[in-house]
C-alpha atoms as a PDB file:
ATOM      1  CA  MET A   1     -61.678  67.681   1.385  1.00  0.00           C
ATOM      2  CA  LYS A   2     -60.372  71.071   2.457  1.00  0.00           C
ATOM      3  CA  ARG A   3     -61.814  74.566   2.313  1.00  0.00           C
ATOM      4  CA  SER A   4     -60.643  76.420  -0.767  1.00  0.00           C
ATOM      5  CA  PHE A   5     -59.481  80.039  -0.531  1.00  0.00           C
ATOM      6  CA  PRO A   6     -58.575  82.400  -3.373  1.00  0.00           C
ATOM      7  CA  VAL A   7     -54.927  83.417  -3.204  1.00  0.00           C
ATOM      8  CA  SER A   8     -56.002  86.994  -2.480  1.00  0.00           C
ATOM      9  CA  VAL A   9     -57.841  85.832   0.629  1.00  0.00           C
ATOM     10  CA  VAL A  10     -54.848  83.896   1.925  1.00  0.00           C
ATOM     11  CA  ALA A  11     -52.645  86.925   1.273  1.00  0.00           C
ATOM     12  CA  ALA A  12     -54.869  89.306   3.197  1.00  0.00           C
ATOM     13  CA  THR A  13     -56.814  87.507   5.881  1.00  0.00           C
ATOM     14  CA  ALA A  14     -58.051  90.844   7.165  1.00  0.00           C
ATOM     15  CA  ALA A  15     -60.450  90.746   4.240  1.00  0.00           C
ATOM     16  CA  LEU A  16     -62.095  87.644   5.655  1.00  0.00           C
ATOM     17  CA  THR A  17     -65.339  89.154   6.909  1.00  0.00           C
ATOM     18  CA  THR A  18     -67.917  86.431   6.382  1.00  0.00           C
ATOM     19  CA  THR A  19     -68.375  83.127   8.121  1.00  0.00           C
ATOM     20  CA  LEU A  20     -67.220  80.181   6.068  1.00  0.00           C
ATOM     21  CA  SER A  21     -69.895  77.751   5.009  1.00  0.00           C
ATOM     22  CA  ALA A  22     -69.739  74.238   6.443  1.00  0.00           C
ATOM     23  CA  GLN A  23     -70.544  70.901   4.911  1.00  0.00           C
ATOM     24  CA  TRP A  24     -72.712  69.757   7.858  1.00  0.00           C
ATOM     25  CA  PRO A  25     -76.426  70.487   8.410  1.00  0.00           C
ATOM     26  CA  LEU A  26     -76.926  73.437  10.734  1.00  0.00           C
ATOM     27  CA  TYR A  27     -77.887  72.428  14.278  1.00  0.00           C
ATOM     28  CA  PRO A  28     -78.402  75.010  17.061  1.00  0.00           C
ATOM     29  CA  TYR A  29     -76.183  75.004  20.137  1.00  0.00           C
ATOM     30  CA  ALA A  30     -78.030  73.378  23.037  1.00  0.00           C
ATOM     31  CA  ASN A  31     -78.662  75.437  26.196  1.00  0.00           C
ATOM     32  CA  ALA A  32     -77.049  78.515  24.651  1.00  0.00           C
ATOM     33  CA  PRO A  33     -78.037  81.998  25.836  1.00  0.00           C
ATOM     34  CA  ARG A  34     -80.434  83.653  23.408  1.00  0.00           C
ATOM     35  CA  THR A  35     -81.671  87.139  22.627  1.00  0.00           C
ATOM     36  CA  PRO A  36     -85.440  87.776  22.471  1.00  0.00           C
ATOM     37  CA  ALA A  37     -85.129  87.279  18.705  1.00  0.00           C
ATOM     38  CA  GLY A  38     -83.707  83.788  19.237  1.00  0.00           C
ATOM     39  CA  THR A  39     -80.152  84.514  18.092  1.00  0.00           C
ATOM     40  CA  LEU A  40     -77.096  83.677  20.175  1.00  0.00           C
ATOM     41  CA  ASN A  41     -76.388  86.206  22.918  1.00  0.00           C
ATOM     42  CA  LEU A  42     -72.642  86.435  22.367  1.00  0.00           C
ATOM     43  CA  THR A  43     -72.124  88.935  25.196  1.00  0.00           C
ATOM     44  CA  ALA A  44     -73.705  86.672  27.822  1.00  0.00           C
ATOM     45  CA  PRO A  45     -71.412  85.352  30.579  1.00  0.00           C
ATOM     46  CA  ALA A  46     -69.038  82.544  29.679  1.00  0.00           C
ATOM     47  CA  PRO A  47     -70.353  79.060  30.493  1.00  0.00           C
ATOM     48  CA  ARG A  48     -68.698  77.072  33.258  1.00  0.00           C
ATOM     49  CA  THR A  49     -67.826  73.442  33.800  1.00  0.00           C
ATOM     50  CA  ALA A  50     -69.036  71.330  36.715  1.00  0.00           C
ATOM     51  CA  ASP A  51     -65.944  72.304  38.721  1.00  0.00           C
ATOM     52  CA  GLY A  52     -66.597  76.024  38.197  1.00  0.00           C
ATOM     53  CA  ARG A  53     -63.938  76.708  35.572  1.00  0.00           C
ATOM     54  CA  PRO A  54     -64.754  78.758  32.477  1.00  0.00           C
ATOM     55  CA  ASP A  55     -65.621  76.324  29.700  1.00  0.00           C
ATOM     56  CA  LEU A  56     -63.506  77.069  26.624  1.00  0.00           C
ATOM     57  CA  SER A  57     -65.310  74.464  24.525  1.00  0.00           C
ATOM     58  CA  GLY A  58     -66.738  75.528  21.182  1.00  0.00           C
ATOM     59  CA  VAL A  59     -65.896  76.130  17.536  1.00  0.00           C
ATOM     60  CA  TRP A  60     -63.802  79.269  17.156  1.00  0.00           C
ATOM     61  CA  GLN A  61     -62.196  81.400  14.473  1.00  0.00           C
ATOM     62  CA  ALA A  62     -59.708  84.274  14.586  1.00  0.00           C
ATOM     63  CA  GLU A  63     -61.184  87.759  14.191  1.00  0.00           C
ATOM     64  CA  ALA A  64     -59.269  89.124  11.218  1.00  0.00           C
ATOM     65  CA  LEU A  65     -60.342  92.760  11.555  1.00  0.00           C
ATOM     66  CA  GLY A  66     -59.381  95.450  14.028  1.00  0.00           C
ATOM     67  CA  ASP A  67     -56.583  97.941  14.473  1.00  0.00           C
ATOM     68  CA  PRO A  68     -53.424  96.052  15.539  1.00  0.00           C
ATOM     69  CA  THR A  69     -52.432  98.955  17.834  1.00  0.00           C
ATOM     70  CA  GLY A  70     -55.914 100.152  18.714  1.00  0.00           C
ATOM     71  CA  ASP A  71     -56.152  98.917  22.318  1.00  0.00           C
ATOM     72  CA  PRO A  72     -53.872 101.014  24.561  1.00  0.00           C
ATOM     73  CA  GLY A  73     -52.235  99.088  27.363  1.00  0.00           C
ATOM     74  CA  ARG A  74     -52.680  95.748  25.604  1.00  0.00           C
ATOM     75  CA  PRO A  75     -50.260  93.807  23.387  1.00  0.00           C
ATOM     76  CA  PRO A  76     -50.674  94.479  19.658  1.00  0.00           C
ATOM     77  CA  LEU A  77     -53.158  92.375  17.737  1.00  0.00           C
ATOM     78  CA  ALA A  78     -51.372  89.805  15.562  1.00  0.00           C
ATOM     79  CA  ARG A  79     -52.295  88.907  12.002  1.00  0.00           C
ATOM     80  CA  PHE A  80     -51.963  85.554  10.214  1.00  0.00           C
ATOM     81  CA  GLY A  81     -49.731  87.079   7.559  1.00  0.00           C
ATOM     82  CA  ASN A  82     -47.638  89.274   9.864  1.00  0.00           C
ATOM     83  CA  THR A  83     -47.115  88.732  13.594  1.00  0.00           C
ATOM     84  CA  GLY A  84     -45.269  92.035  13.933  1.00  0.00           C
ATOM     85  CA  ILE A  85     -47.808  94.287  12.182  1.00  0.00           C
ATOM     86  CA  GLY A  86     -48.698  96.112  15.404  1.00  0.00           C
ATOM     87  CA  PHE A  87     -45.096  96.771  16.508  1.00  0.00           C
ATOM     88  CA  LYS A  88     -43.462 100.095  15.750  1.00  0.00           C
ATOM     89  CA  ASP A  89     -40.260  98.524  14.420  1.00  0.00           C
ATOM     90  CA  ASP A  90     -41.472  94.995  13.640  1.00  0.00           C
ATOM     91  CA  LEU A  91     -40.469  91.974  15.722  1.00  0.00           C
ATOM     92  CA  PRO A  92     -37.110  92.049  17.559  1.00  0.00           C
ATOM     93  CA  PHE A  93     -35.379  89.721  15.122  1.00  0.00           C
ATOM     94  CA  GLN A  94     -31.854  88.448  15.531  1.00  0.00           C
ATOM     95  CA  GLY A  95     -29.949  89.395  12.370  1.00  0.00           C
ATOM     96  CA  TRP A  96     -30.018  85.922  10.812  1.00  0.00           C
ATOM     97  CA  ALA A  97     -33.719  85.537  11.621  1.00  0.00           C
ATOM     98  CA  ARG A  98     -34.577  88.819   9.893  1.00  0.00           C
ATOM     99  CA  GLU A  99     -32.670  87.753   6.800  1.00  0.00           C
ATOM    100  CA  LEU A 100     -34.419  84.383   6.819  1.00  0.00           C
ATOM    101  CA  GLN A 101     -37.840  86.039   7.092  1.00  0.00           C
ATOM    102  CA  ARG A 102     -37.023  88.293   4.131  1.00  0.00           C
ATOM    103  CA  LYS A 103     -35.773  85.326   2.104  1.00  0.00           C
ATOM    104  CA  ARG A 104     -38.920  83.312   2.830  1.00  0.00           C
ATOM    105  CA  SER A 105     -41.164  86.239   1.912  1.00  0.00           C
ATOM    106  CA  GLY A 106     -39.113  86.977  -1.202  1.00  0.00           C
ATOM    107  CA  GLU A 107     -39.688  83.395  -2.333  1.00  0.00           C
ATOM    108  CA  PHE A 108     -43.458  83.938  -2.062  1.00  0.00           C
ATOM    109  CA  SER A 109     -43.579  81.859   1.159  1.00  0.00           C
ATOM    110  CA  LYS A 110     -43.201  78.724  -0.945  1.00  0.00           C
ATOM    111  CA  GLU A 111     -41.836  76.731   1.995  1.00  0.00           C
ATOM    112  CA  ASN A 112     -44.640  77.688   4.393  1.00  0.00           C
ATOM    113  CA  PRO A 113     -45.546  74.416   6.146  1.00  0.00           C
ATOM    114  CA  ASP A 114     -49.235  75.145   5.665  1.00  0.00           C
ATOM    115  CA  GLY A 115     -48.819  75.295   1.900  1.00  0.00           C
ATOM    116  CA  LEU A 116     -46.912  72.010   1.944  1.00  0.00           C
ATOM    117  CA  CYS A 117     -49.640  70.173   3.890  1.00  0.00           C
ATOM    118  CA  LEU A 118     -47.542  70.164   7.067  1.00  0.00           C
ATOM    119  CA  PRO A 119     -48.567  71.367  10.562  1.00  0.00           C
ATOM    120  CA  GLU A 120     -48.412  75.065  11.416  1.00  0.00           C
ATOM    121  CA  SER A 121     -46.903  76.599  14.540  1.00  0.00           C
ATOM    122  CA  THR A 122     -48.973  77.478  17.617  1.00  0.00           C
ATOM    123  CA  LEU A 123     -49.327  81.126  16.625  1.00  0.00           C
ATOM    124  CA  GLN A 124     -50.166  80.380  12.985  1.00  0.00           C
ATOM    125  CA  LEU A 125     -52.843  77.962  14.137  1.00  0.00           C
ATOM    126  CA  HIS A 126     -54.414  80.546  16.450  1.00  0.00           C
ATOM    127  CA  LEU A 127     -54.556  83.020  13.557  1.00  0.00           C
ATOM    128  CA  ASP A 128     -55.428  80.705  10.667  1.00  0.00           C
ATOM    129  CA  PRO A 129     -58.569  81.779   8.764  1.00  0.00           C
ATOM    130  CA  GLN A 130     -59.969  78.265   9.184  1.00  0.00           C
ATOM    131  CA  PRO A 131     -61.788  77.351  12.418  1.00  0.00           C
ATOM    132  CA  PHE A 132     -60.776  75.133  15.306  1.00  0.00           C
ATOM    133  CA  LYS A 133     -62.643  73.261  18.022  1.00  0.00           C
ATOM    134  CA  ILE A 134     -61.786  73.267  21.736  1.00  0.00           C
ATOM    135  CA  VAL A 135     -62.805  70.246  23.821  1.00  0.00           C
ATOM    136  CA  GLN A 136     -62.224  70.812  27.543  1.00  0.00           C
ATOM    137  CA  THR A 137     -61.936  67.899  29.974  1.00  0.00           C
ATOM    138  CA  PRO A 138     -60.797  67.805  33.633  1.00  0.00           C
ATOM    139  CA  ARG A 139     -57.324  66.494  32.724  1.00  0.00           C
ATOM    140  CA  ALA A 140     -56.617  68.102  29.360  1.00  0.00           C
ATOM    141  CA  VAL A 141     -57.776  70.687  26.855  1.00  0.00           C
ATOM    142  CA  TYR A 142     -57.786  69.437  23.280  1.00  0.00           C
ATOM    143  CA  ILE A 143     -57.638  71.835  20.334  1.00  0.00           C
ATOM    144  CA  ILE A 144     -58.649  70.317  17.003  1.00  0.00           C
ATOM    145  CA  TYR A 145     -57.625  72.458  14.051  1.00  0.00           C
ATOM    146  CA  GLU A 146     -59.447  72.174  10.753  1.00  0.00           C
ATOM    147  CA  THR A 147     -56.313  73.197   8.876  1.00  0.00           C
ATOM    148  CA  ASN A 148     -54.342  70.043   8.086  1.00  0.00           C
ATOM    149  CA  TYR A 149     -56.464  68.234  10.690  1.00  0.00           C
ATOM    150  CA  GLY A 150     -54.064  69.005  13.527  1.00  0.00           C
ATOM    151  CA  ILE A 151     -54.694  68.046  17.174  1.00  0.00           C
ATOM    152  CA  ARG A 152     -52.969  69.753  20.068  1.00  0.00           C
ATOM    153  CA  THR A 153     -53.096  68.546  23.686  1.00  0.00           C
ATOM    154  CA  ILE A 154     -52.718  70.902  26.666  1.00  0.00           C
ATOM    155  CA  TYR A 155     -52.274  68.786  29.795  1.00  0.00           C
ATOM    156  CA  THR A 156     -54.030  70.248  32.864  1.00  0.00           C
ATOM    157  CA  ASP A 157     -53.447  67.312  35.208  1.00  0.00           C
ATOM    158  CA  GLY A 158     -50.655  68.957  37.224  1.00  0.00           C
ATOM    159  CA  ARG A 159     -47.643  67.649  35.319  1.00  0.00           C
ATOM    160  CA  SER A 160     -44.598  69.862  34.812  1.00  0.00           C
ATOM    161  CA  LEU A 161     -43.160  71.114  31.547  1.00  0.00           C
ATOM    162  CA  PRO A 162     -40.458  68.629  30.445  1.00  0.00           C
ATOM    163  CA  PRO A 163     -36.842  69.710  29.873  1.00  0.00           C
ATOM    164  CA  MET A 164     -35.800  70.857  26.425  1.00  0.00           C
ATOM    165  CA  GLY A 165     -35.058  67.891  24.187  1.00  0.00           C
ATOM    166  CA  ASP A 166     -37.145  65.480  26.275  1.00  0.00           C
ATOM    167  CA  PRO A 167     -39.491  64.370  24.788  1.00  0.00           C
ATOM    168  CA  GLN A 168     -38.622  64.424  21.097  1.00  0.00           C
ATOM    169  CA  PRO A 169     -39.476  67.857  19.639  1.00  0.00           C
ATOM    170  CA  ASN A 170     -42.946  68.149  18.067  1.00  0.00           C
ATOM    171  CA  TRP A 171     -44.589  70.349  15.466  1.00  0.00           C
ATOM    172  CA  PHE A 172     -46.979  71.643  18.155  1.00  0.00           C
ATOM    173  CA  GLY A 173     -44.493  71.396  21.006  1.00  0.00           C
ATOM    174  CA  TYR A 174     -45.376  69.994  24.440  1.00  0.00           C
ATOM    175  CA  SER A 175     -47.988  71.983  26.378  1.00  0.00           C
ATOM    176  CA  VAL A 176     -48.999  72.046  30.046  1.00  0.00           C
ATOM    177  CA  GLY A 177     -51.627  74.332  31.542  1.00  0.00           C
ATOM    178  CA  ARG A 178     -52.970  75.447  34.893  1.00  0.00           C
ATOM    179  CA  TRP A 179     -55.803  77.721  35.957  1.00  0.00           C
ATOM    180  CA  ASP A 180     -55.153  81.095  37.550  1.00  0.00           C
ATOM    181  CA  GLY A 181     -58.643  82.200  38.478  1.00  0.00           C
ATOM    182  CA  ASP A 182     -60.564  82.332  35.211  1.00  0.00           C
ATOM    183  CA  THR A 183     -57.436  82.369  33.001  1.00  0.00           C
ATOM    184  CA  LEU A 184     -55.793  79.256  31.601  1.00  0.00           C
ATOM    185  CA  LEU A 185     -52.010  79.664  31.694  1.00  0.00           C
ATOM    186  CA  VAL A 186     -50.217  77.473  29.149  1.00  0.00           C
ATOM    187  CA  GLU A 187     -46.494  76.861  28.677  1.00  0.00           C
ATOM    188  CA  THR A 188     -45.150  75.082  25.583  1.00  0.00           C
ATOM    189  CA  ASN A 189     -41.627  73.984  24.650  1.00  0.00           C
ATOM    190  CA  ASN A 190     -39.904  71.229  22.675  1.00  0.00           C
ATOM    191  CA  TYR A 191     -40.759  72.621  19.259  1.00  0.00           C
ATOM    192  CA  ARG A 192     -39.133  71.310  16.120  1.00  0.00           C
ATOM    193  CA  ASP A 193     -36.499  73.621  14.687  1.00  0.00           C
ATOM    194  CA  GLY A 194     -37.143  75.667  11.552  1.00  0.00           C
ATOM    195  CA  GLY A 195     -40.797  76.551  12.135  1.00  0.00           C
ATOM    196  CA  TRP A 196     -42.816  79.552  10.934  1.00  0.00           C
ATOM    197  CA  LEU A 197     -44.610  81.942  13.300  1.00  0.00           C
ATOM    198  CA  ASP A 198     -46.632  83.528  10.505  1.00  0.00           C
ATOM    199  CA  ALA A 199     -47.276  83.245   6.780  1.00  0.00           C
ATOM    200  CA  ARG A 200     -44.461  85.670   5.896  1.00  0.00           C
ATOM    201  CA  GLY A 201     -41.869  83.349   7.461  1.00  0.00           C
ATOM    202  CA  SER A 202     -40.952  84.855  10.849  1.00  0.00           C
ATOM    203  CA  PRO A 203     -39.010  81.958  12.387  1.00  0.00           C
ATOM    204  CA  ILE A 204     -39.482  79.944  15.551  1.00  0.00           C
ATOM    205  CA  THR A 205     -36.728  77.573  16.672  1.00  0.00           C
ATOM    206  CA  ASP A 206     -36.219  74.589  18.952  1.00  0.00           C
ATOM    207  CA  ALA A 207     -35.065  77.016  21.681  1.00  0.00           C
ATOM    208  CA  ALA A 208     -38.510  78.593  21.986  1.00  0.00           C
ATOM    209  CA  THR A 209     -40.895  78.586  24.902  1.00  0.00           C
ATOM    210  CA  VAL A 210     -44.363  79.963  24.185  1.00  0.00           C
ATOM    211  CA  SER A 211     -46.620  81.200  26.987  1.00  0.00           C
ATOM    212  CA  GLU A 212     -50.361  81.724  26.554  1.00  0.00           C
ATOM    213  CA  ARG A 213     -52.946  83.427  28.742  1.00  0.00           C
ATOM    214  CA  ILE A 214     -56.314  82.144  27.502  1.00  0.00           C
ATOM    215  CA  ARG A 215     -59.479  83.756  28.826  1.00  0.00           C
ATOM    216  CA  ARG A 216     -63.077  83.365  27.714  1.00  0.00           C
ATOM    217  CA  VAL A 217     -64.278  86.955  27.953  1.00  0.00           C
ATOM    218  CA  ASN A 218     -67.937  86.101  27.436  1.00  0.00           C
ATOM    219  CA  TYR A 219     -70.033  83.552  25.588  1.00  0.00           C
ATOM    220  CA  GLY A 220     -68.792  84.632  22.179  1.00  0.00           C
ATOM    221  CA  GLN A 221     -65.141  85.654  22.625  1.00  0.00           C
ATOM    222  CA  ILE A 222     -61.816  84.177  23.726  1.00  0.00           C
ATOM    223  CA  ASP A 223     -58.887  86.514  24.374  1.00  0.00           C
ATOM    224  CA  ILE A 224     -55.345  85.130  24.104  1.00  0.00           C
ATOM    225  CA  GLU A 225     -52.103  86.865  25.032  1.00  0.00           C
ATOM    226  CA  LEU A 226     -49.199  84.882  23.580  1.00  0.00           C
ATOM    227  CA  THR A 227     -45.547  85.469  24.484  1.00  0.00           C
ATOM    228  CA  VAL A 228     -42.695  84.079  22.381  1.00  0.00           C
ATOM    229  CA  ASN A 229     -39.397  83.613  24.237  1.00  0.00           C
ATOM    230  CA  ASP A 230     -36.902  82.415  21.634  1.00  0.00           C
ATOM    231  CA  ALA A 231     -33.423  83.853  22.246  1.00  0.00           C
ATOM    232  CA  LYS A 232     -32.085  81.931  19.256  1.00  0.00           C
ATOM    233  CA  ALA A 233     -34.254  83.954  16.830  1.00  0.00           C
ATOM    234  CA  TYR A 234     -35.188  87.155  18.737  1.00  0.00           C
ATOM    235  CA  THR A 235     -33.312  89.654  20.877  1.00  0.00           C
ATOM    236  CA  ARG A 236     -36.034  89.685  23.560  1.00  0.00           C
ATOM    237  CA  PRO A 237     -39.377  88.036  24.322  1.00  0.00           C
ATOM    238  CA  PHE A 238     -42.442  89.681  22.786  1.00  0.00           C
ATOM    239  CA  THR A 239     -46.190  89.394  23.328  1.00  0.00           C
ATOM    240  CA  VAL A 240     -49.090  89.590  20.895  1.00  0.00           C
ATOM    241  CA  ARG A 241     -52.847  89.335  21.297  1.00  0.00           C
ATOM    242  CA  ILE A 242     -55.277  87.089  19.436  1.00  0.00           C
ATOM    243  CA  ASP A 243     -59.037  87.624  19.320  1.00  0.00           C
ATOM    244  CA  GLU A 244     -61.076  84.439  18.770  1.00  0.00           C
ATOM    245  CA  ARG A 245     -64.827  84.495  18.080  1.00  0.00           C
ATOM    246  CA  LEU A 246     -67.422  81.756  18.500  1.00  0.00           C
ATOM    247  CA  LEU A 247     -68.906  80.624  15.204  1.00  0.00           C
ATOM    248  CA  PRO A 248     -72.701  80.704  14.723  1.00  0.00           C
ATOM    249  CA  ASP A 249     -75.204  77.963  15.480  1.00  0.00           C
ATOM    250  CA  GLY A 250     -74.476  74.701  13.734  1.00  0.00           C
ATOM    251  CA  SER A 251     -70.857  75.493  12.846  1.00  0.00           C
ATOM    252  CA  ASP A 252     -68.403  72.639  12.934  1.00  0.00           C
ATOM    253  CA  LEU A 253     -65.145  71.560  11.355  1.00  0.00           C
ATOM    254  CA  ILE A 254     -65.120  69.975   7.941  1.00  0.00           C
ATOM    255  CA  GLU A 255     -62.890  67.152   6.821  1.00  0.00           C
ATOM    256  CA  PHE A 256     -59.530  68.590   5.776  1.00  0.00           C
ATOM    257  CA  ILE A 257     -57.364  66.347   3.619  1.00  0.00           C
ATOM    258  CA  CYS A 258     -54.716  68.787   2.482  1.00  0.00           C
ATOM    259  CA  ASN A 259     -53.289  66.823  -0.444  1.00  0.00           C
ATOM    260  CA  GLU A 260     -56.742  66.347  -1.968  1.00  0.00           C
ATOM    261  CA  ASN A 261     -56.956  69.984  -3.058  1.00  0.00           C
ATOM    262  CA  GLN A 262     -53.418  71.295  -2.703  1.00  0.00           C
ATOM    263  CA  GLN A 263     -52.546  74.406  -4.695  1.00  0.00           C
ATOM    264  CA  PHE A 264     -48.743  74.330  -4.556  1.00  0.00           C
ATOM    265  CA  GLY A 265     -48.483  76.210  -7.849  1.00  0.00           C
ATOM    266  CA  LYS A 266     -50.186  79.328  -6.465  1.00  0.00           C
ATOM    267  CA  ARG A 267     -47.763  81.481  -4.500  1.00  0.00           C
ATOM    268  CA  VAL A 268     -48.315  84.751  -2.735  1.00  0.00           C
ATOM    269  CA  LYS A 269     -45.732  87.222  -1.463  1.00  0.00           C
ATOM    270  CA  ILE A 270     -46.462  88.543   2.023  1.00  0.00           C
ATOM    271  CA  GLN A 271     -44.483  91.608   3.011  1.00  0.00           C
END
């Protein structure tokens, strides 16, 4: 099973304003901070693990609303359909990369990996309108994405980032993380070539390194600053911001078997 979205919703994720229904019975979060009315206190301090680190665990979903340029001094807010929406002159594409993005968009994004039941890139996954679950352990942080049932591992056991080309490139790349105070710093490389940063087809190549600064602002919000350094596709590195929100009591991922309900015949052009 997979969640079904009208084409119009996929085309404009900013219109996604309501929480998606789940297939599981609702069950309240244990030991969660509550308001006097009994609802989750989403502005309460972030929970912490036994070793004192902020606990990123939970079921999260990208906040689709907000002005992409409305937070002075911060990177622009990215959108699922358009990573560069908050930049004055779009992303700093290399010439060939700009032409490829236009070609992909002009073909109604028909080769988008997500639409073909293949894994999305790191940035697409952060911005996807479907939720994801973070499971934090002392040696690794696991991110389980509902979309296409993807699992990403961020190693936090002290290992170094491997050289490019070793190991074999992956859809999600190879990620290592370390804590800087209350911020998890993540570096990822060894991506497969030919990937998509967003649903309009902005490319990411096997030359890319992606850096993330992940911070749980409070009980109900995770703030991510993500920097793409891909000299093969872009003239300079660039940084965007992603706003993730905790889903309500009882929320969880549903089984996502992409081919069960694929809609390959429905295409949408994203400018």
